[in-house]
CSV table of C-alpha atoms and ligand atoms in Angstrom, one decimal:
chain,number,residue,atom,x,y,z
Y,26,MET,CA,0.0,0.0,0.0
Y,27,LEU,CA,1.3,3.5,-0.9
Y,28,ARG,CA,1.5,5.6,2.3
Y,29,ALA,CA,4.1,8.2,1.3
Y,30,LEU,CA,5.6,10.0,-1.7
Y,31,ILE,CA,9.1,11.3,-1.2
Y,32,TRP,CA,10.3,14.2,-3.4
Y,33,ASP,CA,13.8,14.9,-4.5
Y,34,VAL,CA,14.2,18.7,-5.0
Y,35,ASP,CA,16.8,19.9,-7.4
Y,36,GLY,CA,16.0,18.9,-10.9
Y,37,THR,CA,12.8,17.0,-9.9
Y,38,VAL,CA,10.6,19.8,-8.4
Y,39,ALA,CA,12.3,22.6,-10.4
Y,40,GLU,CA,15.1,23.0,-12.9
Y,41,THR,CA,17.3,24.5,-10.2
Y,42,GLU,CA,20.7,23.3,-11.2
Y,43,ARG,CA,21.3,25.0,-14.5
Y,44,ASP,CA,19.3,28.2,-13.8
Y,45,GLY,CA,19.8,28.5,-10.1
Y,46,HIS,CA,22.6,26.8,-8.3
Y,47,ARG,CA,25.1,27.2,-11.2
Y,48,VAL,CA,24.4,30.9,-11.6
Y,49,ALA,CA,24.7,31.4,-7.8
Y,50,PHE,CA,28.1,29.6,-7.6
Y,51,ASN,CA,29.3,32.0,-10.3
Y,52,HIS,CA,28.1,35.0,-8.3
Y,53,ALA,CA,30.0,33.7,-5.2
Y,54,PHE,CA,33.2,33.2,-7.2
Y,55,ALA,CA,33.0,36.7,-8.7
Y,56,GLU,CA,32.3,38.3,-5.3
Y,57,ALA,CA,35.3,36.6,-3.9
Y,58,GLY,CA,37.4,37.9,-6.8
Y,59,LEU,CA,38.0,34.4,-8.2
Y,60,PRO,CA,38.3,34.1,-12.0
Y,61,TRP,CA,36.2,30.9,-11.9
Y,62,THR,CA,33.0,30.5,-14.0
Y,63,TRP,CA,31.0,27.4,-14.4
Y,64,ASP,CA,29.4,27.2,-17.8
Y,65,VAL,CA,26.3,25.1,-18.6
Y,66,ASP,CA,28.4,22.3,-20.1
Y,67,GLU,CA,31.1,22.1,-17.4
Y,68,TYR,CA,28.5,22.1,-14.7
Y,69,ALA,CA,27.1,18.8,-16.1
Y,70,GLU,CA,30.4,17.2,-15.2
Y,71,LEU,CA,30.6,19.0,-11.8
Y,72,LEU,CA,27.1,17.6,-10.9
Y,73,GLU,CA,28.6,14.1,-10.5
Y,74,VAL,CA,29.6,15.4,-7.1
Y,75,THR,CA,26.6,16.0,-4.9
Y,76,GLY,CA,26.6,18.8,-2.4
Y,77,GLY,CA,27.6,22.3,-3.2
Y,78,ARG,CA,30.6,22.5,-0.8
Y,79,GLU,CA,31.8,19.1,-2.0
Y,80,ARG,CA,31.4,20.3,-5.6
Y,81,ILE,CA,33.6,23.4,-5.0
Y,82,LEU,CA,36.2,21.2,-3.3
Y,83,ALA,CA,36.2,18.8,-6.3
Y,84,TYR,CA,36.6,21.7,-8.7
Y,85,MET,CA,39.6,23.1,-6.7
Y,86,ARG,CA,41.4,19.9,-7.1
Y,87,ARG,CA,41.6,20.5,-10.9
Y,88,ARG,CA,42.5,24.3,-10.6
Y,89,SER,CA,46.1,25.3,-10.5
Y,90,ASP,CA,45.0,28.7,-9.0
Y,91,ALA,CA,43.2,27.1,-6.1
Y,92,PRO,CA,44.9,27.1,-2.6
Y,93,ALA,CA,47.5,24.3,-2.4
Y,94,GLY,CA,46.7,23.0,1.1
Y,95,GLU,CA,43.7,20.9,1.9
Y,96,ALA,CA,42.9,23.0,5.0
Y,97,GLU,CA,42.9,26.3,3.0
Y,98,ARG,CA,40.7,24.8,0.3
Y,99,GLU,CA,38.3,23.6,2.9
Y,100,ALA,CA,38.2,27.1,4.5
Y,101,LEU,CA,37.6,28.7,1.1
Y,102,ALA,CA,34.8,26.3,0.3
Y,103,ARG,CA,33.2,27.0,3.7
Y,104,GLN,CA,33.4,30.7,2.9
Y,105,LEU,CA,32.0,30.4,-0.6
Y,106,HIS,CA,29.2,28.0,0.0
Y,107,PRO,CA,27.0,30.1,2.2
Y,108,ARG,CA,27.4,33.1,-0.1
Y,109,LYS,CA,26.4,30.9,-3.0
Y,110,ASN,CA,23.3,29.9,-1.1
Y,111,ALA,CA,22.5,33.5,-0.3
Y,112,PHE,CA,22.7,34.4,-4.0
Y,113,TYR,CA,20.5,31.3,-4.8
Y,114,ALA,CA,17.9,32.4,-2.2
Y,115,GLU,CA,17.8,35.9,-3.8
Y,116,LEU,CA,17.4,34.5,-7.3
Y,117,VAL,CA,14.6,32.2,-6.2
Y,118,ALA,CA,12.8,35.0,-4.3
Y,119,GLN,CA,12.8,37.0,-7.5
Y,120,GLY,CA,10.8,34.3,-9.2
Y,121,GLY,CA,13.8,33.1,-11.2
Y,122,ILE,CA,12.9,29.4,-11.0
Y,123,ALA,CA,9.6,27.8,-12.1
Y,124,VAL,CA,8.1,24.6,-10.8
Y,125,ARG,CA,8.2,21.7,-13.2
Y,126,PRO,CA,5.0,20.7,-14.9
Y,127,GLY,CA,2.7,18.4,-13.0
Y,128,VAL,CA,4.5,18.8,-9.7
Y,129,LEU,CA,1.9,20.9,-7.9
Y,130,ARG,CA,-1.0,18.8,-9.3
Y,131,LEU,CA,0.6,15.6,-7.9
Y,132,MET,CA,1.3,17.3,-4.5
Y,133,ASP,CA,-2.4,18.4,-4.4
Y,134,GLU,CA,-3.5,14.9,-5.3
Y,135,CYS,CA,-1.4,13.4,-2.4
Y,136,ARG,CA,-2.9,15.9,0.0
Y,137,ALA,CA,-6.5,15.2,-1.2
Y,138,GLU,CA,-6.0,11.4,-0.9
Y,139,GLY,CA,-4.1,11.4,2.4
Y,140,VAL,CA,-0.8,10.2,1.1
Y,141,ALA,CA,2.0,11.7,3.2
Y,142,GLN,CA,4.7,13.7,1.5
Y,143,ALA,CA,8.4,14.1,2.4
Y,144,ILE,CA,11.4,15.8,1.0
Y,145,ALA,CA,14.8,14.0,0.7
Y,146,THR,CA,17.4,16.2,-0.7
Y,147,THR,CA,21.2,16.7,-0.5
Y,148,THR,CA,20.8,20.5,-0.8
Y,149,SER,CA,21.0,22.9,2.1
Y,150,ARG,CA,17.9,23.7,4.2
Y,151,ALA,CA,18.1,27.4,3.3
Y,152,ASN,CA,17.8,26.5,-0.4
Y,153,VAL,CA,14.7,24.3,0.2
Y,154,GLU,CA,13.1,27.0,2.3
Y,155,ALA,CA,13.7,29.7,-0.3
Y,156,LEU,CA,12.5,27.5,-3.2
Y,157,PHE,CA,9.3,26.1,-1.5
Y,158,ALA,CA,8.3,29.5,0.0
Y,159,SER,CA,8.5,30.9,-3.6
Y,160,LEU,CA,6.6,28.0,-5.2
Y,161,LEU,CA,4.1,27.0,-2.5
Y,162,GLY,CA,3.8,30.0,-0.2
Y,163,SER,CA,5.0,30.7,3.3
Y,164,ASP,CA,3.0,27.8,4.8
Y,165,TRP,CA,4.7,25.2,2.5
Y,166,GLN,CA,6.0,23.1,5.5
Y,167,THR,CA,2.4,22.1,6.4
Y,168,ARG,CA,2.4,19.9,3.3
Y,169,PHE,CA,5.3,17.7,4.3
Y,170,ALA,CA,5.5,15.1,7.1
Y,171,ALA,CA,9.3,15.2,6.9
Y,172,VAL,CA,11.8,17.5,5.3
Y,173,VAL,CA,15.3,16.0,5.2
Y,174,CYS,CA,18.1,18.3,3.9
Y,175,ALA,CA,21.9,18.2,3.7
Y,176,GLU,CA,22.2,19.3,7.4
Y,177,ASP,CA,20.1,16.2,8.5
Y,178,ALA,CA,21.8,13.7,6.2
Y,179,PRO,CA,25.4,14.7,5.7
Y,180,ALA,CA,26.1,11.5,3.7
Y,181,LYS,CA,25.1,12.8,0.3
Y,182,LYS,CA,23.3,10.8,-2.4
Y,183,PRO,CA,23.9,8.1,-3.7
Y,184,ASP,CA,24.1,7.3,0.0
Y,185,PRO,CA,20.6,6.3,1.1
Y,186,GLN,CA,20.8,8.3,4.4
Y,187,ALA,CA,18.4,11.0,3.4
Y,188,TYR,CA,15.8,8.5,2.3
Y,189,ARG,CA,16.2,6.3,5.4
Y,190,LEU,CA,15.8,9.3,7.6
Y,191,ALA,CA,12.6,10.4,5.7
Y,192,LEU,CA,11.1,7.0,6.2
Y,193,GLN,CA,12.1,6.9,9.9
Y,194,ARG,CA,10.6,10.4,10.6
Y,195,MET,CA,7.3,9.4,8.9
Y,196,GLY,CA,7.1,5.9,10.4
Y,197,VAL,CA,6.7,4.4,6.9
Y,198,LEU,CA,8.3,1.2,5.6
Y,199,PRO,CA,10.3,1.3,2.3
Y,200,GLN,CA,7.7,-0.8,0.5
Y,201,GLU,CA,5.0,1.7,1.5
Y,202,ALA,CA,6.8,4.6,-0.1
Y,203,PHE,CA,7.6,5.9,-3.6
Y,204,ALA,CA,10.4,8.3,-4.6
Y,205,LEU,CA,10.6,10.8,-7.4
Y,206,GLU,CA,14.1,11.6,-8.7
Y,207,ASP,CA,15.8,13.1,-11.7
Y,208,SER,CA,19.4,11.9,-11.4
Y,209,PRO,CA,21.3,8.6,-11.4
Y,210,ASN,CA,22.7,9.4,-7.9
Y,211,GLY,CA,19.2,10.1,-6.6
Y,212,LEU,CA,17.8,6.9,-8.0
Y,213,LYS,CA,20.6,4.9,-6.5
Y,214,ALA,CA,20.0,6.5,-3.1
Y,215,ALA,CA,16.3,5.7,-3.2
Y,216,ARG,CA,16.9,2.1,-4.4
Y,217,ALA,CA,19.6,1.6,-1.7
Y,218,ALA,CA,16.9,2.5,0.9
Y,219,GLY,CA,14.6,-0.1,-0.6
Y,220,ILE,CA,12.2,2.4,-2.1
Y,221,ALA,CA,10.7,2.2,-5.6
Y,222,CYS,CA,11.5,5.2,-7.6
Y,223,GLY,CA,10.2,6.9,-10.7
Y,224,VAL,CA,12.4,9.3,-12.7
Y,225,THR,CA,11.6,12.5,-14.5
Y,226,ARG,CA,14.6,13.5,-16.6
Y,227,SER,CA,15.9,17.0,-15.9
Y,228,ALA,CA,18.1,19.1,-18.2
Y,229,TYR,CA,21.4,17.6,-17.1
Y,230,PHE,CA,20.3,14.0,-17.2
Y,231,THR,CA,18.6,13.6,-20.6
Y,232,ASP,CA,21.1,10.9,-21.7
Y,233,ALA,CA,21.8,9.3,-18.4
Y,234,ARG,CA,21.1,5.6,-17.7
Y,235,PHE,CA,18.5,4.9,-15.0
Y,236,GLU,CA,18.7,1.2,-14.2
Y,237,GLY,CA,16.2,0.1,-11.6
Y,238,ALA,CA,13.7,2.9,-12.1
Y,239,ALA,CA,10.0,2.0,-11.8
Y,240,TRP,CA,9.5,4.2,-14.8
Y,241,LEU,CA,11.4,6.9,-16.7
Y,242,ARG,CA,9.7,10.0,-18.3
Y,243,ASN,CA,10.6,13.4,-19.5
Y,244,ASP,CA,8.1,15.0,-17.0
Y,245,LEU,CA,5.0,14.3,-14.9
Y,246,VAL,CA,2.6,15.5,-17.5
Y,247,ALA,CA,3.5,13.6,-20.8
Y,248,PRO,CA,0.4,11.5,-21.6
Y,249,PRO,CA,-0.5,9.6,-19.6
Y,250,PRO,CA,0.2,12.0,-16.7
Y,251,VAL,CA,1.8,10.6,-13.5
Y,252,THR,CA,-1.1,10.3,-11.1
Y,253,LEU,CA,-1.3,8.5,-7.7
Y,254,ALA,CA,-3.1,5.7,-9.5
Y,255,LEU,CA,-0.1,5.2,-11.7
Y,256,ILE,CA,2.3,5.3,-8.8
Y,257,ARG,CA,0.1,2.9,-6.8
Y,258,SER,CA,0.2,0.4,-9.6
Y,259,ALA,CA,4.0,0.7,-9.8
Y,260,VAL,CA,4.3,0.0,-6.0
Y,261,SER,CA,1.9,-3.0,-6.0
Y,262,GLY,CA,3.6,-4.3,-9.2
Y,263,LEU,CA,6.8,-4.4,-7.2
Y,264,GLY,CA,5.2,-6.4,-4.5
Y,265,GLY,CA,4.9,-3.4,-2.1
W,305,XBP,C1,21.3,18.5,-5.5
W,305,XBP,C2,22.7,18.8,-5.1
W,305,XBP,C3,23.0,20.0,-4.4
W,305,XBP,C4,22.8,21.3,-5.2
W,305,XBP,C5,23.4,22.5,-4.5
W,305,XBP,O1,20.8,17.4,-4.9
W,305,XBP,O2,23.5,18.0,-5.3
W,305,XBP,O3,24.3,20.0,-4.0
W,305,XBP,O4,23.4,21.2,-6.5
W,305,XBP,O5,23.0,22.6,-3.3
W,305,XBP,P1,19.2,16.9,-4.9
W,305,XBP,P2,23.9,22.9,-2.1
W,305,XBP,O6,18.8,16.7,-6.3
W,305,XBP,O7,19.3,15.6,-4.2
W,305,XBP,O8,18.4,17.9,-4.2
W,305,XBP,O9,24.9,24.0,-2.5
W,305,XBP,O10,23.0,23.4,-0.9
W,305,XBP,O11,24.6,21.6,-1.7
W,306,MG,MG1,17.9,15.9,-8.1
C-alpha cells in the first residue's frame, strides 16, 4: 500500500541546477574575486559530485590557481558555499525558478488522498526554504510530514541516508513509499533505501542511464500523466 511520496528537490521539483545553483556559484566566485566561471556544459560534469561545498572542493582539485593546502581549500569552500546559497535564495525569491509541470498537481492529489509527503534532498535547508516558499507560499511546510536536507543527512546521495531518515521520521516502511528523482545518484539513493523510484529527466540527465527505475519519463505530464493511481500500480507491481 502506498503511504508516502518522497520528493527529491533539485531537478525534480524545479530545474534549479542550470538556472539557479550554477548561476549562484558563479556570483559567489565573482564576489570573492576568483576568476572561476561554471558554464552550462562544465556544470554537467561537476554535478557528478553531490553537495555544493563538496562540488567546490572537487573543482579546486583541478585548478592550479586554487589554494594548495587541503585546510585552506576547505576554508575557502566553507566561505564560498553560504554566499552561494544567499545568491540562490535571492534568485529564487525574485521568481527566477519555475516549478516543473505536473508537480503541484501531484502534490495536491497526495494531500487530497491522504498520502503523506516528504522531501529527501542533498541540498542545504536554506535552499529548500527559499524554493518552496516561492513555489508554494510561506506555509509550505504544512504539506510535508518530513523535510530531510543536507544538514540532517550529511552522507550525500547516492548514499541512502536522506531516504532512510525520511522513512524513519514518517514511520513508513520502504515498501510503503515511492520516490521521485531526476538523477542517477538520486535513483541509487532511493533504491539503496529499498524504495521504488520513478524518474523525470531534468536538463542535465537527458542521456543518463537509470537502471532500476520503476518508470522513466521526461516529466510528470506527458500523456498519460503521472497520477497517484499510476504510482500505486507501480508500487503494487513491485510487491509493495
Ligand atoms: C542537489 C545537489 C545540491 C545542489 C546544490 O541534490 O547535489 O548539491 O546542487 O545545493 P538533490 P547545495 O537533487 O538531491 O536535491 O549547495 O546546498 O549543496
Ligand atoms: Mg535531483
